[in-house]
Amino acid sequence: MNAVRVSKFGGTSLADAAQFRKVREIVLADAARRVVVPSAPGRRSSEDDKVTDLLYRCHALAAAGEDFAGVFAEVGERFRGIADELGLSLDLGPVLAEAEHQIGLVAIDGGSAEYAASRGEAINGRLVAELLGAEYVDAVEVIRFDGEGRFDAAASYALVADRLDFSEEGKRYVVPGFYGADYEGAVRTFSRGGSDVTGAVVARGVGASVYENWTDVPGLLVTDPRVVPGAFPIEVMTYRELRELSYSGATVLHEDAVFPVREAGIPVVIKSTNAPAEPGTRIVSGHDPEAAAIYEITGIAGRKDFTVITLEKAMMNSAVGFGRRVLTVLEEMGISFEHMPSGIDTMSLVVADEALEGGRLEAVKARLREELGLIEDEVDHDADLALIATVGRGMSRKPGSSAKLFGALADAGVNIRVIDQGSSELNIIVGVATADYEKAVRAIYAAFIGDGGGGDGGR
Ligand code: ASP
């Protein structure tokens, strides 16, 4: 069998007829692009609605017993506009009528919003299939969930492998993203942005040579361009680096989309539908020869809105069971922590602010005092913390990376409140005051990459 590429196109890549034409050109340019996974039409401009959002709105109205025909008509217009402009022959009338009817029924039955939301991909998939002369495979046939709505990976890989047959030369398939069905046949969806996951699952199921994720940015950028204008795309990175950067705030791919392809060592390529000639970002396994590190750092990402809870107790280091009791308090209160840097007689817990809302910060401090026998000042907190992760496989076993990082922050007058470096040496995380966040990211960028003035930063 020839190498198969699975190409997923996001909502902005399919927002209108002009974007559909770009998609056709991209797919037809490479005979290996034999499976296409489309999202629903996204926003055409910043004021526009995503078809998926309109469909969720239809469901909410129907469930409240209100009329949703007006909102559904907007959905219909989007699809009709695309089909008419492209001269497609699919008879949308019955397809739309069926969806509208079912959305009404599901809502009356107290059914979930999943069926309604899935129609964006289901209908768009049929238009894309006609545009490409491909066979449409409804995702309910190949993407399986259990009765609780949990994705069943093994069943889905097997169904995909069984259903998509590449023996006929030139045959292409379209599998709509975002949804599938449970064992009973009820439609289930992934979380928002889940067409990325469908693409990865299909790539894994067919044993693709590469999983292409087409979007509206030319790859994952070295850092947030709102903070450093001119930040350019990363050429090659590893799955682990992607995980670190996305956890720390860089977004380009749904987080559940990495696991299926990573396990099978299928490279992911992020590319822009609006600039297909650009190389994009390639994500490969750490063993891949392409992963040989060229640059010291791969990217810088960060997130705001954290609080550090600090615990202090003389002789803490020899108090057996102290850490366990701290973690038990958090577990019982259902609070997860991000990092836990510790000193001889101190321990800090870095927690996202949203986990501490509604008086939970004071409550957890009180519980910690009680549980650990600590007095008032021994449990304290420091709010307004931002975390910045500097990620790079090139830093490992390279002396001087942290000196450069800390030196850059010192020169910029940024005080570091928390430091955390994993033993993998893949990243160094620093916590700084929220007000220093942008300044700190720019200082790190300048130290490792360049001036950020739109050039290639010495690359
Ligand atoms: N259309 C869905 C959403 O808006 C899924 C996707 O685009 O990946 O979340």
mmCIF file of N, CA and C in Angstrom, residues 167-259:
data_model
loop_
_atom_site.group_PDB
_atom_site.id
_atom_site.type_symbol
_atom_site.label_atom_id
_atom_site.label_comp_id
_atom_site.label_asym_id
_atom_site.label_seq_id
_atom_site.Cartn_x
_atom_site.Cartn_y
_atom_site.Cartn_z
ATOM 1 N N SER A 167 -7.259 -0.216 -1.576
ATOM 2 C CA SER A 167 -6.779 -1.041 -2.693
ATOM 3 C C SER A 167 -7.102 -0.403 -4.055
ATOM 4 N N GLU A 168 -8.198 0.365 -4.079
ATOM 5 C CA GLU A 168 -8.555 1.005 -5.346
ATOM 6 C C GLU A 168 -7.732 2.284 -5.514
ATOM 7 N N GLU A 169 -7.017 2.365 -6.600
ATOM 8 C CA GLU A 169 -6.120 3.506 -6.790
ATOM 9 C C GLU A 169 -6.890 4.824 -6.854
ATOM 10 N N GLY A 170 -6.370 5.818 -6.172
ATOM 11 C CA GLY A 170 -6.951 7.159 -6.258
ATOM 12 C C GLY A 170 -8.206 7.361 -5.426
ATOM 13 N N LYS A 171 -8.670 6.318 -4.748
ATOM 14 C CA LYS A 171 -9.906 6.482 -3.973
ATOM 15 C C LYS A 171 -9.643 7.300 -2.708
ATOM 16 N N ARG A 172 -10.532 8.267 -2.485
ATOM 17 C CA ARG A 172 -10.400 9.107 -1.288
ATOM 18 C C ARG A 172 -11.623 8.954 -0.399
ATOM 19 N N TYR A 173 -11.418 9.242 0.885
ATOM 20 C CA TYR A 173 -12.519 9.192 1.848
ATOM 21 C C TYR A 173 -12.613 10.505 2.619
ATOM 22 N N VAL A 174 -13.840 10.826 3.018
ATOM 23 C CA VAL A 174 -14.048 11.939 3.944
ATOM 24 C C VAL A 174 -14.724 11.383 5.189
ATOM 25 N N VAL A 175 -14.098 11.586 6.348
ATOM 26 C CA VAL A 175 -14.697 11.179 7.621
ATOM 27 C C VAL A 175 -14.890 12.453 8.442
ATOM 28 N N PRO A 176 -16.137 12.860 8.701
ATOM 29 C CA PRO A 176 -16.343 14.099 9.457
ATOM 30 C C PRO A 176 -15.741 14.020 10.861
ATOM 31 N N GLY A 177 -15.215 15.144 11.324
ATOM 32 C CA GLY A 177 -14.580 15.178 12.640
ATOM 33 C C GLY A 177 -15.574 15.330 13.777
ATOM 34 N N PHE A 178 -15.031 15.300 15.009
ATOM 35 C CA PHE A 178 -15.738 15.737 16.220
ATOM 36 C C PHE A 178 -16.701 14.727 16.860
ATOM 37 N N TYR A 179 -17.294 13.831 16.074
ATOM 38 C CA TYR A 179 -18.306 12.967 16.688
ATOM 39 C C TYR A 179 -18.151 11.513 16.263
ATOM 40 N N GLY A 180 -18.946 10.678 16.915
ATOM 41 C CA GLY A 180 -19.047 9.258 16.591
ATOM 42 C C GLY A 180 -20.320 8.766 17.247
ATOM 43 N N ALA A 181 -20.351 7.483 17.607
ATOM 44 C CA ALA A 181 -21.558 6.966 18.255
ATOM 45 C C ALA A 181 -21.173 5.988 19.349
ATOM 46 N N ASP A 182 -22.084 5.815 20.313
ATOM 47 C CA ASP A 182 -21.817 4.807 21.344
ATOM 48 C C ASP A 182 -22.317 3.446 20.869
ATOM 49 N N TYR A 183 -22.191 2.424 21.724
ATOM 50 C CA TYR A 183 -22.545 1.063 21.285
ATOM 51 C C TYR A 183 -24.019 0.948 20.900
ATOM 52 N N GLU A 184 -24.830 1.839 21.456
ATOM 53 C CA GLU A 184 -26.269 1.820 21.138
ATOM 54 C C GLU A 184 -26.594 2.597 19.869
ATOM 55 N N GLY A 185 -25.603 3.280 19.333
ATOM 56 C CA GLY A 185 -25.839 4.055 18.111
ATOM 57 C C GLY A 185 -26.151 5.522 18.356
ATOM 58 N N ALA A 186 -26.174 5.962 19.630
ATOM 59 C CA ALA A 186 -26.450 7.379 19.904
ATOM 60 C C ALA A 186 -25.207 8.210 19.584
ATOM 61 N N VAL A 187 -25.433 9.387 19.014
ATOM 62 C CA VAL A 187 -24.315 10.247 18.629
ATOM 63 C C VAL A 187 -23.619 10.811 19.871
ATOM 64 N N ARG A 188 -22.307 10.753 19.849
ATOM 65 C CA ARG A 188 -21.481 11.305 20.931
ATOM 66 C C ARG A 188 -20.420 12.198 20.320
ATOM 67 N N THR A 189 -19.998 13.217 21.049
ATOM 68 C CA THR A 189 -18.937 14.083 20.511
ATOM 69 C C THR A 189 -17.733 14.089 21.452
ATOM 70 N N PHE A 190 -16.610 14.493 20.911
ATOM 71 C CA PHE A 190 -15.447 14.807 21.740
ATOM 72 C C PHE A 190 -15.706 16.191 22.337
ATOM 73 N N SER A 191 -14.769 16.684 23.148
ATOM 74 C CA SER A 191 -14.940 18.049 23.645
ATOM 75 C C SER A 191 -14.648 19.031 22.507
ATOM 76 N N ARG A 192 -14.885 20.313 22.733
ATOM 77 C CA ARG A 192 -14.741 21.319 21.673
ATOM 78 C C ARG A 192 -13.368 21.226 21.016
ATOM 79 N N GLY A 193 -13.347 21.441 19.739
ATOM 80 C CA GLY A 193 -12.094 21.329 18.986
ATOM 81 C C GLY A 193 -11.735 19.881 18.672
ATOM 82 N N GLY A 194 -12.693 18.976 18.900
ATOM 83 C CA GLY A 194 -12.397 17.548 18.840
ATOM 84 C C GLY A 194 -12.173 16.950 17.459
ATOM 85 N N SER A 195 -12.356 17.729 16.389
ATOM 86 C CA SER A 195 -12.045 17.157 15.068
ATOM 87 C C SER A 195 -10.563 16.794 14.975
ATOM 88 N N ASP A 196 -9.734 17.498 15.729
ATOM 89 C CA ASP A 196 -8.311 17.141 15.801
ATOM 90 C C ASP A 196 -8.146 15.701 16.280
ATOM 91 N N VAL A 197 -9.000 15.318 17.226
ATOM 92 C CA VAL A 197 -8.889 13.975 17.790
ATOM 93 C C VAL A 197 -9.315 12.955 16.736
ATOM 94 N N THR A 198 -10.434 13.242 16.043
ATOM 95 C CA THR A 198 -10.873 12.324 14.984
ATOM 96 C C THR A 198 -9.740 12.123 13.979
ATOM 97 N N GLY A 199 -9.118 13.210 13.568
ATOM 98 C CA GLY A 199 -8.033 13.115 12.593
ATOM 99 C C GLY A 199 -6.925 12.190 13.079
ATOM 100 N N ALA A 200 -6.565 12.336 14.349
ATOM 101 C CA ALA A 200 -5.479 11.518 14.908
ATOM 102 C C ALA A 200 -5.896 10.050 14.984
ATOM 103 N N VAL A 201 -7.143 9.808 15.344
ATOM 104 C CA VAL A 201 -7.636 8.433 15.472
ATOM 105 C C VAL A 201 -7.672 7.761 14.093
ATOM 106 N N VAL A 202 -8.139 8.505 13.099
ATOM 107 C CA VAL A 202 -8.201 7.951 11.748
ATOM 108 C C VAL A 202 -6.770 7.693 11.234
ATOM 109 N N ALA A 203 -5.864 8.625 11.514
ATOM 110 C CA ALA A 203 -4.466 8.448 11.080
ATOM 111 C C ALA A 203 -3.900 7.171 11.694
ATOM 112 N N ARG A 204 -4.179 6.984 12.963
ATOM 113 C CA ARG A 204 -3.692 5.786 13.650
ATOM 114 C C ARG A 204 -4.357 4.527 13.065
ATOM 115 N N GLY A 205 -5.657 4.597 12.853
ATOM 116 C CA GLY A 205 -6.397 3.432 12.348
ATOM 117 C C GLY A 205 -5.907 2.963 10.987
ATOM 118 N N VAL A 206 -5.570 3.899 10.116
ATOM 119 C CA VAL A 206 -5.130 3.500 8.769
ATOM 120 C C VAL A 206 -3.613 3.344 8.693
ATOM 121 N N GLY A 207 -2.918 3.608 9.803
ATOM 122 C CA GLY A 207 -1.453 3.523 9.793
ATOM 123 C C GLY A 207 -0.859 4.562 8.850
ATOM 124 N N ALA A 208 -1.316 5.798 8.979
ATOM 125 C CA ALA A 208 -0.879 6.864 8.070
ATOM 126 C C ALA A 208 0.621 7.136 8.190
ATOM 127 N N SER A 209 1.196 7.657 7.106
ATOM 128 C CA SER A 209 2.612 8.032 7.165
ATOM 129 C C SER A 209 2.766 9.386 7.831
ATOM 130 N N VAL A 210 1.692 10.185 7.790
ATOM 131 C CA VAL A 210 1.729 11.482 8.456
ATOM 132 C C VAL A 210 0.295 11.946 8.714
ATOM 133 N N TYR A 211 0.130 12.682 9.808
ATOM 134 C CA TYR A 211 -1.162 13.282 10.118
ATOM 135 C C TYR A 211 -1.020 14.785 9.908
ATOM 136 N N GLU A 212 -1.719 15.301 8.886
ATOM 137 C CA GLU A 212 -1.639 16.736 8.600
ATOM 138 C C GLU A 212 -2.798 17.462 9.267
ATOM 139 N N ASN A 213 -2.480 18.490 9.998
ATOM 140 C CA ASN A 213 -3.511 19.275 10.652
ATOM 141 C C ASN A 213 -3.468 20.677 10.049
ATOM 142 N N TRP A 214 -4.455 20.955 9.189
ATOM 143 C CA TRP A 214 -4.481 22.240 8.462
ATOM 144 C C TRP A 214 -5.325 23.246 9.218
ATOM 145 N N THR A 215 -4.737 24.418 9.469
ATOM 146 C CA THR A 215 -5.412 25.402 10.293
ATOM 147 C C THR A 215 -5.188 26.788 9.708
ATOM 148 N N ASP A 216 -5.298 27.835 10.545
ATOM 149 C CA ASP A 216 -5.126 29.180 9.985
ATOM 150 C C ASP A 216 -3.839 29.845 10.446
ATOM 151 N N VAL A 217 -2.961 29.071 11.080
ATOM 152 C CA VAL A 217 -1.645 29.617 11.444
ATOM 153 C C VAL A 217 -0.579 28.706 10.842
ATOM 154 N N PRO A 218 0.564 29.276 10.489
ATOM 155 C CA PRO A 218 1.557 28.449 9.787
ATOM 156 C C PRO A 218 2.377 27.555 10.720
ATOM 157 N N GLY A 219 1.781 27.057 11.789
ATOM 158 C CA GLY A 219 2.493 26.160 12.696
ATOM 159 C C GLY A 219 2.371 26.661 14.120
ATOM 160 N N LEU A 220 3.058 25.949 15.028
ATOM 161 C CA LEU A 220 3.074 26.384 16.420
ATOM 162 C C LEU A 220 4.191 27.414 16.548
ATOM 163 N N LEU A 221 3.872 28.593 17.032
ATOM 164 C CA LEU A 221 4.870 29.651 17.082
ATOM 165 C C LEU A 221 5.772 29.508 18.310
ATOM 166 N N VAL A 222 6.986 30.005 18.170
ATOM 167 C CA VAL A 222 7.972 29.899 19.255
ATOM 168 C C VAL A 222 7.417 30.506 20.548
ATOM 169 N N THR A 223 6.681 31.589 20.413
ATOM 170 C CA THR A 223 5.986 32.122 21.581
ATOM 171 C C THR A 223 4.775 32.922 21.103
ATOM 172 N N ASP A 224 4.006 33.394 22.044
ATOM 173 C CA ASP A 224 2.775 34.101 21.719
ATOM 174 C C ASP A 224 3.087 35.402 20.953
ATOM 175 N N PRO A 225 2.615 35.536 19.709
ATOM 176 C CA PRO A 225 2.961 36.722 18.923
ATOM 177 C C PRO A 225 2.357 38.016 19.485
ATOM 178 N N ARG A 226 1.379 37.883 20.394
ATOM 179 C CA ARG A 226 0.849 39.098 21.017
ATOM 180 C C ARG A 226 1.863 39.660 22.016
ATOM 181 N N VAL A 227 2.734 38.778 22.502
ATOM 182 C CA VAL A 227 3.757 39.229 23.455
ATOM 183 C C VAL A 227 5.049 39.583 22.709
ATOM 184 N N VAL A 228 5.415 38.733 21.760
ATOM 185 C CA VAL A 228 6.615 39.008 20.963
ATOM 186 C C VAL A 228 6.201 39.064 19.488
ATOM 187 N N PRO A 229 5.929 40.250 18.960
ATOM 188 C CA PRO A 229 5.536 40.335 17.545
ATOM 189 C C PRO A 229 6.663 39.785 16.679
ATOM 190 N N GLY A 230 6.299 39.034 15.673
ATOM 191 C CA GLY A 230 7.338 38.480 14.798
ATOM 192 C C GLY A 230 7.808 37.105 15.222
ATOM 193 N N ALA A 231 7.236 36.558 16.286
ATOM 194 C CA ALA A 231 7.621 35.202 16.690
ATOM 195 C C ALA A 231 7.277 34.263 15.533
ATOM 196 N N PHE A 232 8.197 33.373 15.186
ATOM 197 C CA PHE A 232 7.996 32.567 13.977
ATOM 198 C C PHE A 232 7.654 31.112 14.338
ATOM 199 N N PRO A 233 7.237 30.314 13.365
ATOM 200 C CA PRO A 233 6.860 28.937 13.676
ATOM 201 C C PRO A 233 8.065 28.056 14.018
ATOM 202 N N ILE A 234 7.811 27.105 14.885
ATOM 203 C CA ILE A 234 8.818 26.097 15.239
ATOM 204 C C ILE A 234 8.878 25.115 14.068
ATOM 205 N N GLU A 235 10.086 24.749 13.631
ATOM 206 C CA GLU A 235 10.152 23.828 12.482
ATOM 207 C C GLU A 235 9.886 22.381 12.892
ATOM 208 N N VAL A 236 10.666 21.919 13.878
ATOM 209 C CA VAL A 236 10.525 20.531 14.314
ATOM 210 C C VAL A 236 10.484 20.503 15.828
ATOM 211 N N MET A 237 9.590 19.725 16.371
ATOM 212 C CA MET A 237 9.553 19.545 17.814
ATOM 213 C C MET A 237 9.138 18.119 18.122
ATOM 214 N N THR A 238 9.302 17.709 19.386
ATOM 215 C CA THR A 238 8.898 16.349 19.751
ATOM 216 C C THR A 238 7.508 16.377 20.387
ATOM 217 N N TYR A 239 6.873 15.206 20.445
ATOM 218 C CA TYR A 239 5.544 15.123 21.075
ATOM 219 C C TYR A 239 5.626 15.616 22.522
ATOM 220 N N ARG A 240 6.729 15.272 23.205
ATOM 221 C CA ARG A 240 6.854 15.683 24.611
ATOM 222 C C ARG A 240 6.937 17.190 24.738
ATOM 223 N N GLU A 241 7.668 17.809 23.835
ATOM 224 C CA GLU A 241 7.754 19.272 23.885
ATOM 225 C C GLU A 241 6.392 19.899 23.608
ATOM 226 N N LEU A 242 5.674 19.313 22.670
ATOM 227 C CA LEU A 242 4.344 19.834 22.365
ATOM 228 C C LEU A 242 3.475 19.773 23.616
ATOM 229 N N ARG A 243 3.586 18.644 24.305
ATOM 230 C CA ARG A 243 2.781 18.449 25.510
ATOM 231 C C ARG A 243 3.129 19.523 26.549
ATOM 232 N N GLU A 244 4.424 19.753 26.738
ATOM 233 C CA GLU A 244 4.860 20.757 27.725
ATOM 234 C C GLU A 244 4.364 22.149 27.327
ATOM 235 N N LEU A 245 4.531 22.480 26.051
ATOM 236 C CA LEU A 245 4.138 23.819 25.615
ATOM 237 C C LEU A 245 2.636 23.995 25.656
ATOM 238 N N SER A 246 1.877 22.951 25.280
ATOM 239 C CA SER A 246 0.428 23.153 25.291
ATOM 240 C C SER A 246 -0.086 23.211 26.712
ATOM 241 N N TYR A 247 0.501 22.406 27.586
ATOM 242 C CA TYR A 247 0.090 22.473 28.989
ATOM 243 C C TYR A 247 0.333 23.883 29.531
ATOM 244 N N SER A 248 1.409 24.482 29.063
ATOM 245 C CA SER A 248 1.776 25.793 29.574
ATOM 246 C C SER A 248 1.093 26.935 28.837
ATOM 247 N N GLY A 249 0.195 26.636 27.934
ATOM 248 C CA GLY A 249 -0.589 27.726 27.370
ATOM 249 C C GLY A 249 -0.555 27.889 25.866
ATOM 250 N N ALA A 250 0.360 27.205 25.174
ATOM 251 C CA ALA A 250 0.377 27.344 23.711
ATOM 252 C C ALA A 250 -0.694 26.429 23.142
ATOM 253 N N THR A 251 -1.578 26.966 22.309
ATOM 254 C CA THR A 251 -2.625 26.095 21.793
ATOM 255 C C THR A 251 -2.560 26.016 20.281
ATOM 256 N N VAL A 252 -2.655 24.828 19.781
ATOM 257 C CA VAL A 252 -2.776 24.666 18.333
ATOM 258 C C VAL A 252 -3.487 23.359 18.038
ATOM 259 N N LEU A 253 -3.356 22.386 18.920
ATOM 260 C CA LEU A 253 -3.937 21.067 18.689
ATOM 261 C C LEU A 253 -4.688 20.653 19.964
ATOM 262 N N HIS A 254 -5.818 19.993 19.817
ATOM 263 C CA HIS A 254 -6.556 19.460 20.977
ATOM 264 C C HIS A 254 -5.631 18.495 21.724
ATOM 265 N N GLU A 255 -5.597 18.575 23.052
ATOM 266 C CA GLU A 255 -4.586 17.779 23.755
ATOM 267 C C GLU A 255 -4.774 16.271 23.581
ATOM 268 N N ASP A 256 -5.998 15.815 23.386
ATOM 269 C CA ASP A 256 -6.212 14.376 23.209
ATOM 270 C C ASP A 256 -5.820 13.897 21.820
ATOM 271 N N ALA A 257 -5.422 14.828 20.960
ATOM 272 C CA ALA A 257 -5.068 14.431 19.596
ATOM 273 C C ALA A 257 -3.649 13.890 19.517
ATOM 274 N N VAL A 258 -2.875 14.111 20.562
ATOM 275 C CA VAL A 258 -1.474 13.706 20.472
ATOM 276 C C VAL A 258 -1.315 12.207 20.734
ATOM 277 N N PHE A 259 -2.055 11.678 21.710
ATOM 278 C CA PHE A 259 -1.811 10.307 22.137
ATOM 279 C C PHE A 259 -1.940 9.251 21.037
#
